[in-house]
XYZ file of C-alpha atoms in Angstrom:
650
model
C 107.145 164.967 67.264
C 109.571 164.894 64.460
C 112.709 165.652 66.517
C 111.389 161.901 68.519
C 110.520 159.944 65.609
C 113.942 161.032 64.517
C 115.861 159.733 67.280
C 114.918 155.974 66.487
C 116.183 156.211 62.945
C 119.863 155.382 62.525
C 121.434 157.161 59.433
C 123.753 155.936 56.861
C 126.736 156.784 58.636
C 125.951 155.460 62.062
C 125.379 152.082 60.037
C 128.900 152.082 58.570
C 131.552 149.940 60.661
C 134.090 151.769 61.924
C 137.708 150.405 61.802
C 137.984 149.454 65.131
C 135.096 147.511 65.394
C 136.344 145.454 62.211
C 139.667 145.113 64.010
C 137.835 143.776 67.426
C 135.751 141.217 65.408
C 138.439 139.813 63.342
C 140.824 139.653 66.315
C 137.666 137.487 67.992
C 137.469 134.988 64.791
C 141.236 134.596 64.994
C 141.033 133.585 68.788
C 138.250 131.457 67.989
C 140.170 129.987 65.019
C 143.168 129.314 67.127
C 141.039 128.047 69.316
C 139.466 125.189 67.518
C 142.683 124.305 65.491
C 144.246 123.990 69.238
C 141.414 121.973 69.828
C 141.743 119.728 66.634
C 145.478 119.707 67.316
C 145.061 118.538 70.692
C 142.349 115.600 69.410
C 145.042 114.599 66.629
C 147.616 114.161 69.334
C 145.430 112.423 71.589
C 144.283 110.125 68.996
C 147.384 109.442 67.337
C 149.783 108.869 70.044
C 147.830 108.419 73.052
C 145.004 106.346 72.750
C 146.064 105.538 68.855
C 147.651 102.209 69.758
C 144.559 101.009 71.557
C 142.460 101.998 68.660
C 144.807 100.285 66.442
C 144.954 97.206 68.328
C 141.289 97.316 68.790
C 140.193 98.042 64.773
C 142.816 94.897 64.437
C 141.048 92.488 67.011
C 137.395 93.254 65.367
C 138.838 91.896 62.287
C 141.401 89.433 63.448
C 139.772 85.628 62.893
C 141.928 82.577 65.278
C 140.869 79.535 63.113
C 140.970 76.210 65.549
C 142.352 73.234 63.543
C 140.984 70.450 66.285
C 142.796 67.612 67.000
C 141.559 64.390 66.369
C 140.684 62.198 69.481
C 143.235 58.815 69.874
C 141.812 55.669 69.237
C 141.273 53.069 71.888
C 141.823 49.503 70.620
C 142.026 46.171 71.792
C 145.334 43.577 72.266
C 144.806 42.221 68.491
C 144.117 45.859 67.205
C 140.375 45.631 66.982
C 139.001 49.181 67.508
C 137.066 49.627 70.456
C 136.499 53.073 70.311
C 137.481 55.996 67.450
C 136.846 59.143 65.695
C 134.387 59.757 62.741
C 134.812 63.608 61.221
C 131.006 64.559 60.433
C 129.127 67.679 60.169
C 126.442 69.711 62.449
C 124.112 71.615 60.536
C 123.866 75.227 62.404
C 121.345 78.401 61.936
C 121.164 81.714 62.934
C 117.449 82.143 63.884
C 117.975 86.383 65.162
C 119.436 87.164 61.591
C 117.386 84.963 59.495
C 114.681 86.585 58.754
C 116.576 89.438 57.228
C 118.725 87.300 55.284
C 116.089 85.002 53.406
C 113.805 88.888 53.212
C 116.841 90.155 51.339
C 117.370 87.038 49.056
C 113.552 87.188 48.411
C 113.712 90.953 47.230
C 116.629 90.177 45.055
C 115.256 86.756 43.436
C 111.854 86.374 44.199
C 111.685 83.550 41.806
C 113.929 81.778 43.192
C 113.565 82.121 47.312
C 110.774 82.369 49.145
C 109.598 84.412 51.574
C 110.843 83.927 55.077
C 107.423 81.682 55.848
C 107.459 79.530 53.113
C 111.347 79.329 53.031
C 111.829 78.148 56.752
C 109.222 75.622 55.615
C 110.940 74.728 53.223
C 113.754 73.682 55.104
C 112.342 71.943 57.443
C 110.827 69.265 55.532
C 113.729 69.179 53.270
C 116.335 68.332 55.741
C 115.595 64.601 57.039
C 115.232 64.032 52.893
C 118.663 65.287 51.975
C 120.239 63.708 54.889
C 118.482 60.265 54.161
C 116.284 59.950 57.485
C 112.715 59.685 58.538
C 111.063 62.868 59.225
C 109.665 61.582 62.600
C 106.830 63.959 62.238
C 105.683 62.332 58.909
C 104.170 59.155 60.119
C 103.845 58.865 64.220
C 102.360 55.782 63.972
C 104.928 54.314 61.751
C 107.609 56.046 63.731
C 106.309 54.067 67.148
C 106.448 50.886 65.136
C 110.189 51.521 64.171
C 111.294 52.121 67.693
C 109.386 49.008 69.077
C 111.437 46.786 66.607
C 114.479 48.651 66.688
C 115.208 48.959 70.579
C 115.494 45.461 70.970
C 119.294 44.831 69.483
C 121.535 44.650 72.379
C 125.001 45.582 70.273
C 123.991 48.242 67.728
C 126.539 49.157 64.700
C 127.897 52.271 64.366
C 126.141 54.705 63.618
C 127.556 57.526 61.149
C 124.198 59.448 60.961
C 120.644 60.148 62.986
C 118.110 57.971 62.767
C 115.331 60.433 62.425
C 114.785 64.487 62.679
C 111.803 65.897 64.094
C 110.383 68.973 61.038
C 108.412 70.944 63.410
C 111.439 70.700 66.125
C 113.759 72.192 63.211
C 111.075 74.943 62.278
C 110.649 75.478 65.558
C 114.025 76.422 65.968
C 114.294 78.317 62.661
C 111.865 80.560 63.676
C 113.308 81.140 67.009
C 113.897 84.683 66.526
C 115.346 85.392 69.851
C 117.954 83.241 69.574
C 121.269 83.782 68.495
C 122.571 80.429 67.818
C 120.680 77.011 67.003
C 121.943 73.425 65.910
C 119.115 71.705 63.811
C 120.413 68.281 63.356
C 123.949 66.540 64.332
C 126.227 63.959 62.999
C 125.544 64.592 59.218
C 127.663 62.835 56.978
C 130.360 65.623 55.201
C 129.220 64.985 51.838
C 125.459 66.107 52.513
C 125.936 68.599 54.972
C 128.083 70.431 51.723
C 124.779 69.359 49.499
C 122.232 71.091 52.671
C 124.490 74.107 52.861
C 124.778 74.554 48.702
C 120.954 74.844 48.613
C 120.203 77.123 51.585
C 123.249 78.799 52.231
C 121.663 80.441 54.814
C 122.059 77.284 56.998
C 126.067 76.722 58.277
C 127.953 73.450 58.348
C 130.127 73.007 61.417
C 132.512 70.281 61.725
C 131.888 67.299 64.344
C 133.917 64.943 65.666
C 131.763 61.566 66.511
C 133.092 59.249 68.691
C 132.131 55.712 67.923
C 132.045 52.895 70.327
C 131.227 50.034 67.225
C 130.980 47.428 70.191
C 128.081 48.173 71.932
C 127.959 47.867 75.825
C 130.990 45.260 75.251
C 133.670 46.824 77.515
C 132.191 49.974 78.374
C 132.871 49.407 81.753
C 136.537 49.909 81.097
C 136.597 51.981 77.826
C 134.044 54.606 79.440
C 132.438 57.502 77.215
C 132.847 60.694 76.386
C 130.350 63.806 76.540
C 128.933 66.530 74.017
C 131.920 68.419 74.892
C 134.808 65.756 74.271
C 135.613 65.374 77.725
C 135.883 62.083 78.897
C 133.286 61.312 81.199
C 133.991 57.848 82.708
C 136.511 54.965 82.087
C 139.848 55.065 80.038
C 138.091 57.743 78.559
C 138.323 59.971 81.957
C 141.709 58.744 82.983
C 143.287 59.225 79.847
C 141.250 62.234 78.757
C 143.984 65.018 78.347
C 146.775 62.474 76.630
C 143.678 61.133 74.426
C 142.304 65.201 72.889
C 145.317 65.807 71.406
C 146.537 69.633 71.052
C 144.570 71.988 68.860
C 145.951 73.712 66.014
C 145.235 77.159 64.388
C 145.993 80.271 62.910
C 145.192 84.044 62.702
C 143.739 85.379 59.314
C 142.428 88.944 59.127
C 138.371 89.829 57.654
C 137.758 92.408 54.963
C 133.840 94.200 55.718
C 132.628 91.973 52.978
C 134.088 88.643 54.879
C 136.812 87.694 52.656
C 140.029 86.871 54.478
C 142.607 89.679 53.643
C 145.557 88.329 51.426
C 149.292 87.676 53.421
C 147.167 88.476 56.554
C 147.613 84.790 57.785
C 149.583 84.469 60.540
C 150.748 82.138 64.227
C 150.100 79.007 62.153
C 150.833 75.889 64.671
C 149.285 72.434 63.650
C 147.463 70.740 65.560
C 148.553 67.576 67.365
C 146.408 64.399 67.136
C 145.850 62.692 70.702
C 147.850 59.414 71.836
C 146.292 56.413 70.590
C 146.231 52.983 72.962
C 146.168 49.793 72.989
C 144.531 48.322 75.133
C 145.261 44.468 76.834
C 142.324 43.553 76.693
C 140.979 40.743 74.315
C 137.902 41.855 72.387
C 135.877 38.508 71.940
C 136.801 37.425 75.724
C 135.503 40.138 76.559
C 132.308 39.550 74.680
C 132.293 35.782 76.091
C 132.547 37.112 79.316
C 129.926 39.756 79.769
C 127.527 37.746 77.971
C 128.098 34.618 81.032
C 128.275 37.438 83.408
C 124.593 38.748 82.236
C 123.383 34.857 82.411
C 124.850 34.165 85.564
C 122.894 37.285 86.983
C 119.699 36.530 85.416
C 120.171 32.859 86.372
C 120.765 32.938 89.572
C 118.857 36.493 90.493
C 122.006 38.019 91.824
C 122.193 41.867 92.288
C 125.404 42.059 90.701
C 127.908 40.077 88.488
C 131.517 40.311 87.520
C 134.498 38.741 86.639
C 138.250 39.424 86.135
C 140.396 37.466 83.346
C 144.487 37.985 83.826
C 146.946 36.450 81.602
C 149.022 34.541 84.432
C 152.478 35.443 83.521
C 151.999 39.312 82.908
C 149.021 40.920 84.969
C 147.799 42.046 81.767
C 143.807 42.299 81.817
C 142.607 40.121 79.249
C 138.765 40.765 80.305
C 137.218 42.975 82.931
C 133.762 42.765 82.880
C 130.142 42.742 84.639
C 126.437 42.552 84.038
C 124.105 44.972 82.455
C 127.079 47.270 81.039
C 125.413 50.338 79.961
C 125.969 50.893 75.564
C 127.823 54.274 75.197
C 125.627 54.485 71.848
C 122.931 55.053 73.746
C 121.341 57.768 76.199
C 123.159 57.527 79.241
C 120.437 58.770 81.266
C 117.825 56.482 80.062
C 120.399 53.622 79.855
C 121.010 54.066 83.987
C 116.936 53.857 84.535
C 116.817 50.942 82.540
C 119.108 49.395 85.082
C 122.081 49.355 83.317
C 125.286 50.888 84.865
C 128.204 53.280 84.035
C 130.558 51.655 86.513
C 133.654 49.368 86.854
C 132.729 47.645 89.863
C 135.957 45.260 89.388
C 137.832 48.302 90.567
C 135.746 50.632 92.048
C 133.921 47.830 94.454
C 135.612 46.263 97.355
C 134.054 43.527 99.445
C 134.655 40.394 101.726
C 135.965 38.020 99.930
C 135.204 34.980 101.877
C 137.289 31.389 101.450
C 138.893 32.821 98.653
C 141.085 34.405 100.997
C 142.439 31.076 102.866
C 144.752 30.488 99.958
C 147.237 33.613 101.690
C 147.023 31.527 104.717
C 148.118 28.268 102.530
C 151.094 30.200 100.976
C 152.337 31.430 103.801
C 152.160 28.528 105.741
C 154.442 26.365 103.498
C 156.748 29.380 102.473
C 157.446 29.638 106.276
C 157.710 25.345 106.631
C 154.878 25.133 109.596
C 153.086 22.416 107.741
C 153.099 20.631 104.972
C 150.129 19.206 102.378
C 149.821 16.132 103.693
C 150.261 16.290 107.502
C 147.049 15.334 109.220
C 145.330 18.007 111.535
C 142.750 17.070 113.779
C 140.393 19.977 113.263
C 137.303 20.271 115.510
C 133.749 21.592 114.788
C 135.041 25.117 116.498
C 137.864 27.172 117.655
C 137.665 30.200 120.154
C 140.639 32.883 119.270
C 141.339 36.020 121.683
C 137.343 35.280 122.893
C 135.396 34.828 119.349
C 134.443 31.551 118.589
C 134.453 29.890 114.982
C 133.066 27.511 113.658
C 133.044 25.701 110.173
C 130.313 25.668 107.187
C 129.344 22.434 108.801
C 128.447 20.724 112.073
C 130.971 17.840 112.842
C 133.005 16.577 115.846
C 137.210 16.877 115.496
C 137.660 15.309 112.174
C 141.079 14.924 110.209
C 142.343 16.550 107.624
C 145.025 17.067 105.601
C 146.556 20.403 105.115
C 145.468 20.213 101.448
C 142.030 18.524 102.276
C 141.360 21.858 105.069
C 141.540 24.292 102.208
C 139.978 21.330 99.629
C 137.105 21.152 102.158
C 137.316 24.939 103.190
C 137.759 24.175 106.716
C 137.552 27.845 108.852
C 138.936 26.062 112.166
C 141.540 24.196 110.039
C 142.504 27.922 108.367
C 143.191 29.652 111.672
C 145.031 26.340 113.391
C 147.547 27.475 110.597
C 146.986 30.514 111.121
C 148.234 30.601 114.440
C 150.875 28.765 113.574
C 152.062 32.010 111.551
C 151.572 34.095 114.047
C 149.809 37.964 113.280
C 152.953 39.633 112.085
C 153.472 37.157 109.984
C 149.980 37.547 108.667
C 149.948 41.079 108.816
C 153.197 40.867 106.346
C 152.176 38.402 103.965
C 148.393 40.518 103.189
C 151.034 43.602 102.381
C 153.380 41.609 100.097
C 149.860 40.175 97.822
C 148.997 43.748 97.844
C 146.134 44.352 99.582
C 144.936 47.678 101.328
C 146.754 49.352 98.277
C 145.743 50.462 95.547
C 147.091 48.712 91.813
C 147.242 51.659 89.632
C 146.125 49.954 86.794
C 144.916 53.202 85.107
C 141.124 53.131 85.290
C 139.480 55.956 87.597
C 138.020 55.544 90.948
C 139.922 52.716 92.105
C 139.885 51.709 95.883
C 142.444 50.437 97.741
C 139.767 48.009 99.912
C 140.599 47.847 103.309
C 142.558 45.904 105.626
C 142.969 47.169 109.379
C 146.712 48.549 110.174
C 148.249 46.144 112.519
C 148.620 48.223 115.519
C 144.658 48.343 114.840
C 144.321 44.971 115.346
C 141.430 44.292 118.135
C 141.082 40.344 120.021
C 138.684 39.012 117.337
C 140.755 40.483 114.238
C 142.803 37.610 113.469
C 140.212 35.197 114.031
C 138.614 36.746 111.166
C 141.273 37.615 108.385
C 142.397 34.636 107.564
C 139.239 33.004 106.275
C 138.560 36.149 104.609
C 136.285 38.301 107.071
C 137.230 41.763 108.302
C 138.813 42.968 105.283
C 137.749 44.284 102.131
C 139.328 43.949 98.640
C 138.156 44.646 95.066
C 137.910 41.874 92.170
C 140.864 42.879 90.579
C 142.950 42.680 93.909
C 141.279 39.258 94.676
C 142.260 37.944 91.148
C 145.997 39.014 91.680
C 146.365 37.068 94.516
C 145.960 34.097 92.518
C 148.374 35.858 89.915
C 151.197 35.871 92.343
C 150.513 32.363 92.590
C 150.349 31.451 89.007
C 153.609 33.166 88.668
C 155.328 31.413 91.025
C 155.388 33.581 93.548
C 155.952 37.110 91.773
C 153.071 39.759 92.249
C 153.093 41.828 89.336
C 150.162 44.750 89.052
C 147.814 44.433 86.774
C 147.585 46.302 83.976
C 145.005 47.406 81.232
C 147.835 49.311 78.649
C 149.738 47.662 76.472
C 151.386 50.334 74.071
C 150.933 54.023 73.173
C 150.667 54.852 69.489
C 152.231 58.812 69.071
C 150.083 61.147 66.252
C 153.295 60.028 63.993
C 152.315 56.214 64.366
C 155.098 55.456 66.966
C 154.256 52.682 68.740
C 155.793 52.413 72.628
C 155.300 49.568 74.867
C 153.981 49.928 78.060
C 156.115 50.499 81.059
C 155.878 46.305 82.592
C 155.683 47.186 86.902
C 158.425 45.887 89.081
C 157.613 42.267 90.244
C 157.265 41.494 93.685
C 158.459 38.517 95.272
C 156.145 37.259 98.247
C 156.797 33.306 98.172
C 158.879 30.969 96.336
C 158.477 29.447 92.977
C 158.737 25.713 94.887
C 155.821 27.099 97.363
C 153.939 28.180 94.681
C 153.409 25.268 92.726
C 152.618 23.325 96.018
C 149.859 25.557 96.317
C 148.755 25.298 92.715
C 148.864 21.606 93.496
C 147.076 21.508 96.866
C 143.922 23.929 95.559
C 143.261 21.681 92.617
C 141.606 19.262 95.744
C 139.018 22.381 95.540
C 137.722 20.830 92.057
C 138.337 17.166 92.445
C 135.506 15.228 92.818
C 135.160 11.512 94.973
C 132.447 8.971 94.465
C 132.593 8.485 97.968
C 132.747 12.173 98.603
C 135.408 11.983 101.423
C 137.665 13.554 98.908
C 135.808 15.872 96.967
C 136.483 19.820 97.277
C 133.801 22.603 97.389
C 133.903 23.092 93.956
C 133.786 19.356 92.729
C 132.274 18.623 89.468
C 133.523 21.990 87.575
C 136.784 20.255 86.135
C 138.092 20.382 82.434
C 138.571 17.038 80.643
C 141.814 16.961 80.201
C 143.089 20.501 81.859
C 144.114 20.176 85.481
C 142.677 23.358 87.102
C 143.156 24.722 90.672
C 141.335 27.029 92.334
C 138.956 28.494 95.532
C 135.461 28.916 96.139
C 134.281 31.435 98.540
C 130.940 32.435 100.608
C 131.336 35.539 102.900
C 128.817 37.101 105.125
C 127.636 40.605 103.989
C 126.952 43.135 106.712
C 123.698 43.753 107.537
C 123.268 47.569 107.103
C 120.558 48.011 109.734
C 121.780 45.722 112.569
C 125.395 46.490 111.764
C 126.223 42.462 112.269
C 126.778 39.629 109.561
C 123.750 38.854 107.851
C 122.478 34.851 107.772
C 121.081 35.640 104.520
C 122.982 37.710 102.645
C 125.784 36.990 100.684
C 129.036 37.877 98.140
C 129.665 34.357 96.309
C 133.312 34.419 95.065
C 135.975 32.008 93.020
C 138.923 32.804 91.982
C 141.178 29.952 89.778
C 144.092 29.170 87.688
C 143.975 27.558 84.543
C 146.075 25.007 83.991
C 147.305 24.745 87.649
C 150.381 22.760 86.265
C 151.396 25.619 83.467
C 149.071 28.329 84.296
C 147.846 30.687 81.266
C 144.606 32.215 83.103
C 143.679 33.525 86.109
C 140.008 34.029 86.650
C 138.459 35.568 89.800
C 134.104 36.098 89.703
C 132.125 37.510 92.202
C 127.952 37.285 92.823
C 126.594 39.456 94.757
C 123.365 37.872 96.936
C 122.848 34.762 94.219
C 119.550 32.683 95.053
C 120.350 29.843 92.756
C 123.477 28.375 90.956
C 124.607 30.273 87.749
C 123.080 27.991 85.422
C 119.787 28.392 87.765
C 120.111 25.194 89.104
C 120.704 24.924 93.166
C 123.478 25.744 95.312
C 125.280 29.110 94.737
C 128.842 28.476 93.912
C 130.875 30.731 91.106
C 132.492 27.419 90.545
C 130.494 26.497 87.235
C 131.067 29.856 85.445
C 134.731 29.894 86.066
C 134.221 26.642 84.567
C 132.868 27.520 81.562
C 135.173 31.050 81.174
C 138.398 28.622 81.674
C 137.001 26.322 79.199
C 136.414 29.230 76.531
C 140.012 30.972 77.196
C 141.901 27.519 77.064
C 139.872 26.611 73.516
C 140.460 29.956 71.989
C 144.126 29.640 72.988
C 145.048 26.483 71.597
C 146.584 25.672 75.328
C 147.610 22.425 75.250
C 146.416 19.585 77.339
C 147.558 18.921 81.434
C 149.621 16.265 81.859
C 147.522 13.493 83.491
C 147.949 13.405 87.804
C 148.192 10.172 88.812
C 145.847 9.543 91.877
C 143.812 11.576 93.521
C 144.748 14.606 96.290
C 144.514 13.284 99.943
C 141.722 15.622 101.837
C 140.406 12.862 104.818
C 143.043 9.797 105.392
């Protein structure tokens, strides 16, 4: 039993280590060793050469800042400088609702005096806000609130507007509690000065700079000036087309961020200024344009017209002194809300071709005496109708072959008169003389969607084409293209484009004029005062009536004034023929026809009444009272007298 028990007791000396083993164990620690400082070795190397740089550049970018120094939007003004749209620097008032709670919870702790807890404190805020800024809290009194917007809506041409008129206190709270959000603006458009006094007392909240763009004329030429969006992009207007030119380039620079925020001293770096945008001016004539839109908005309620617009061009130039039309959307306002209202966000002087009617005969006229087959007072006997390549036509009014003078067809708007000198031109003639006035192409005048209108090719040209061009059927043409026919006219003879820029004023204040387009010539100065001479029959009027135009009774006291109405047939969109009904009213006119200064062309679109609501529906009276306005503001001297009266019947 003892000799067993003994054998699992070890004694002393079996314990001991022998030499060897010590040997084998430190050998293993030293592999081991090796091991691990090959290993650490290995890592260092790795680290430092390898993937170092990347780390490196990586550390760098987590605490590299770019700064943006934004550019400041160019101004848009008007021909006499008046600003018609410009940049206001204000402030957005920003939170960040995922972090906030921590951050006011930490403030508490430290000052408990002195901030609130997170509760209270976002509260606090919100009701604080509309007070600092200097607004109604439109929570406070609803009832109030609905009485302020009932007598507030109504002004048609607000002022600009450098701050909101009202913040919602729960909205705010709501979106200071917002705790899954990252990111939150509570109110925008904060003057500088009290976003600095919000952000002093709750630094918690962050002021962000905002540009405002400010449009301090209302709806007044907002067809042309456009608007831009949240995001600074233009969305319509000069604002679109001139959108990149207008931003400017943005500035900035690098800094690098110490773990406590502060920028690290020297670490500023790639500093580039920024570049304000172009600034332009604009040809247009501020209170013209006012006088304009406002007729144009009478005219449509007036005479219950769909639509309303009118073109003003200096004669000499092209330049666009007023381009406007009815119910012009205000770029102060909602757009959204503005379109249900009825308002629009278009330029239809550009954007909307359309038959122009009579107007038209005057390319007819021109070309007629450029080419010497008639002159104004040879006598045509013109009967009731006229059959052309198998369409028939027939004039405004029943009547067996009357005569007429050359002047008194177009004073009378005779359609068989027009194409009996028509034909007279021949189609390629024709076909030349629409290309030379420039229509079927497009002006460039620098406004977005523009159309070219339409006029068939010649080799297009079906039996019953040409018995329709020349009195202003079968083709299409915007407003603006209509009014520079009468342009070329005024300028004896020379088309020149219109154009809505005037000069460019550079970040550094340099000030370039506008390119002025190449003039065309399409008849002679001598024609073109014939012409001038021959439409003022249009507005003369005659006791007797024999030699009164279409547009008798709209003359200036002492202005001679020349001109064309116009009535074409719209297309009936479900029979796909020329409505009996439905029509685009049109005049286009010169004022003075003896030293021309104006060129106004208007168009209605399905009038019931006369613009003045009286009956009839000629454009005649409102180009009346535009000329009258333009020639008045102008100082345009008076027409020398004519002596006699134009010769329409003999």
């Amino acid at each position: 039993m003892s000799a067993g028990r003994g054998r699992g007791i070890k004694t002393s000396e079996q314990l001991k280590t022998s030499p060897g083993d010590f040997i084998r164990r430190r050998n293993w620690l030293q592999f081991f060793g090796a091991i691990a400082v090959l290993i650490l070795v290995f890592r260092l190397v790795w680290v430092q050469l390898l993937v170092g740089p990347d780390l490196s550049a990586a550390a760098q970018n987590q605490r590299t800042v770019e700064v943006v120094d934004a550019a400041r939007r160019g101004a848009i003004l008007d021909r006499n400088g008046s600003r018609l749209a410009f940049t206001m620097e204000a402030r957005s008032i920003t939170v960040h609702p995922a972090s906030l709670r921590k951050l006011i919870d930490k403030k508490h702790e430290l000052w408990p005096d002195e901030v609130p807890a997170y509760d209270e404190r976002t509260q606090q805020i919100a009701k604080d806000l509309p007070k600092i800024i200097g607004v109604k809290d439109l929570d406070a009194d609803k009832a109030g609130d609905k009485r302020r917007r009932q007598t507030t809506e109504a002004p048609e041409e607000p002022s600009v507007q450098e701050k909101p008129e009202g913040i919602s206190s729960a909205e705010i709270l709501k979106k200071l509690r917002d705790e899954e959000s990252s990111y939150e603006v509570l109110v925008r458009n904060v003057d500088p000065d009290k976003a600095a006094a919000i952000v002093d007392k709750y630094p918690e909240l962050v002021s962000e700079r905002q540009d405002i763009r400010q449009y301090p004329n209302g709806a007044t030429g907002a067809n042309v000036i456009g608007k831009i969006g949240m995001d600074g992009v233009g969305q319509f207007g000069f604002e679109a087309s001139r959108d990149s030119r207008l931003q400017g380039i943005n500035g900035g620079k690098k800094i690098d961020i110490a773990q406590n925020g502060v920028a690290i001293p020297g670490s500023t770096r790639d500093v580039h200024p920024a570049v304000d945008g172009t600034s332009y001016e604009l040809t247009l004539d501020l209170d013209m344009q006012y006088f304009v839109q406002q007729q144009l908005n009478q005219a449509k309620a007036n005479s219950g017209a769909k639509d309303a617009s009118a073109v003003v061009l200096d004669a000499k130039s092209g330049e666009v002194l007023a381009m406007a039309q009815a119910d012009t959307a205000n770029p102060n306002r909602d757009m959204g809300k503005e379109v249900e209202a009825g308002r629009t966000i278009a330029n239809s002087a550009v954007s909307n071709p359309f038959e122009p009617g009579s107007v038209a005969k005057i390319i007819t006229a021109a070309a007629a005496i450029e080419d010497g087959v008639t002159t104004p007072d040879e006598v045509l006997q013109v009967p009731g109708s006229i059959e052309m390549s198998g369409v028939t036509v027939r004039d405004a009014w029943q009547h067996d072959t009357e005569a007429f003078t050359t002047t008194g067809v177009f004073g009378k708007s005779s359609n068989v008169g027009t194409l009996m000198l028509a034909e007279r031109l021949g189609q390629d003639r024709y076909a030349e003389m629409l290309h030379l006035f420039g229509l079927g192409q497009s002006t460039d005048i620098e406004l977005p969607g523009e159309s070219a209108g339409l006029v068939p090719q010649r080799p297009q040209w079906s039996g019953g084409t040409f018995a329709n061009l020349p009195i202003g059927q079968g083709m299409a043409m915007t407003l603006l293209q209509m009014t520079g026919i009468y342009q070329t006219i005024a300028n004896d003879g020379e088309r020149i484009a219109p154009r809505i820029v005037r000069s460019t004023i550079a970040s550094d204040g340099t000030k370039t004029a506008a390119p002025v387009p190449e003039p065309v010539r399409v008849v002679s100065p001598e024609t073109a005062t014939t012409v001038r001479a021959m439409f003022e029959s249009v507005l003369q009027s005659d006791n007797s009536g024999e030699q009164s135009g279409t547009g008798a009774g709209n003359g200036i006291e002492g202005y001679r004034l020349t001109g064309k109405t116009g009535t074409a047939q719209k297309v009936d969109p479900e029979t796909g023929a020329y409505s009996n009904s439905q029509y685009f009213i049109t005049f286009a006119g010169i004022a003075p026809a003896d030293d021309p200064r104006f060129v106004i062309g208007i168009m209605l679109d399905e009038p019931v009444r006369g613009v003045h609501g009286e009956g009839g529906q000629s454009a005649a009276p409102l180009f009346k009272d535009i000329a009258a306005w333009a020639l008045n503001r102008y100082n345009v001297p008076l027409s020398a007298p004519r002596e006699g009266k134009l010769l329409l019947q003999p």
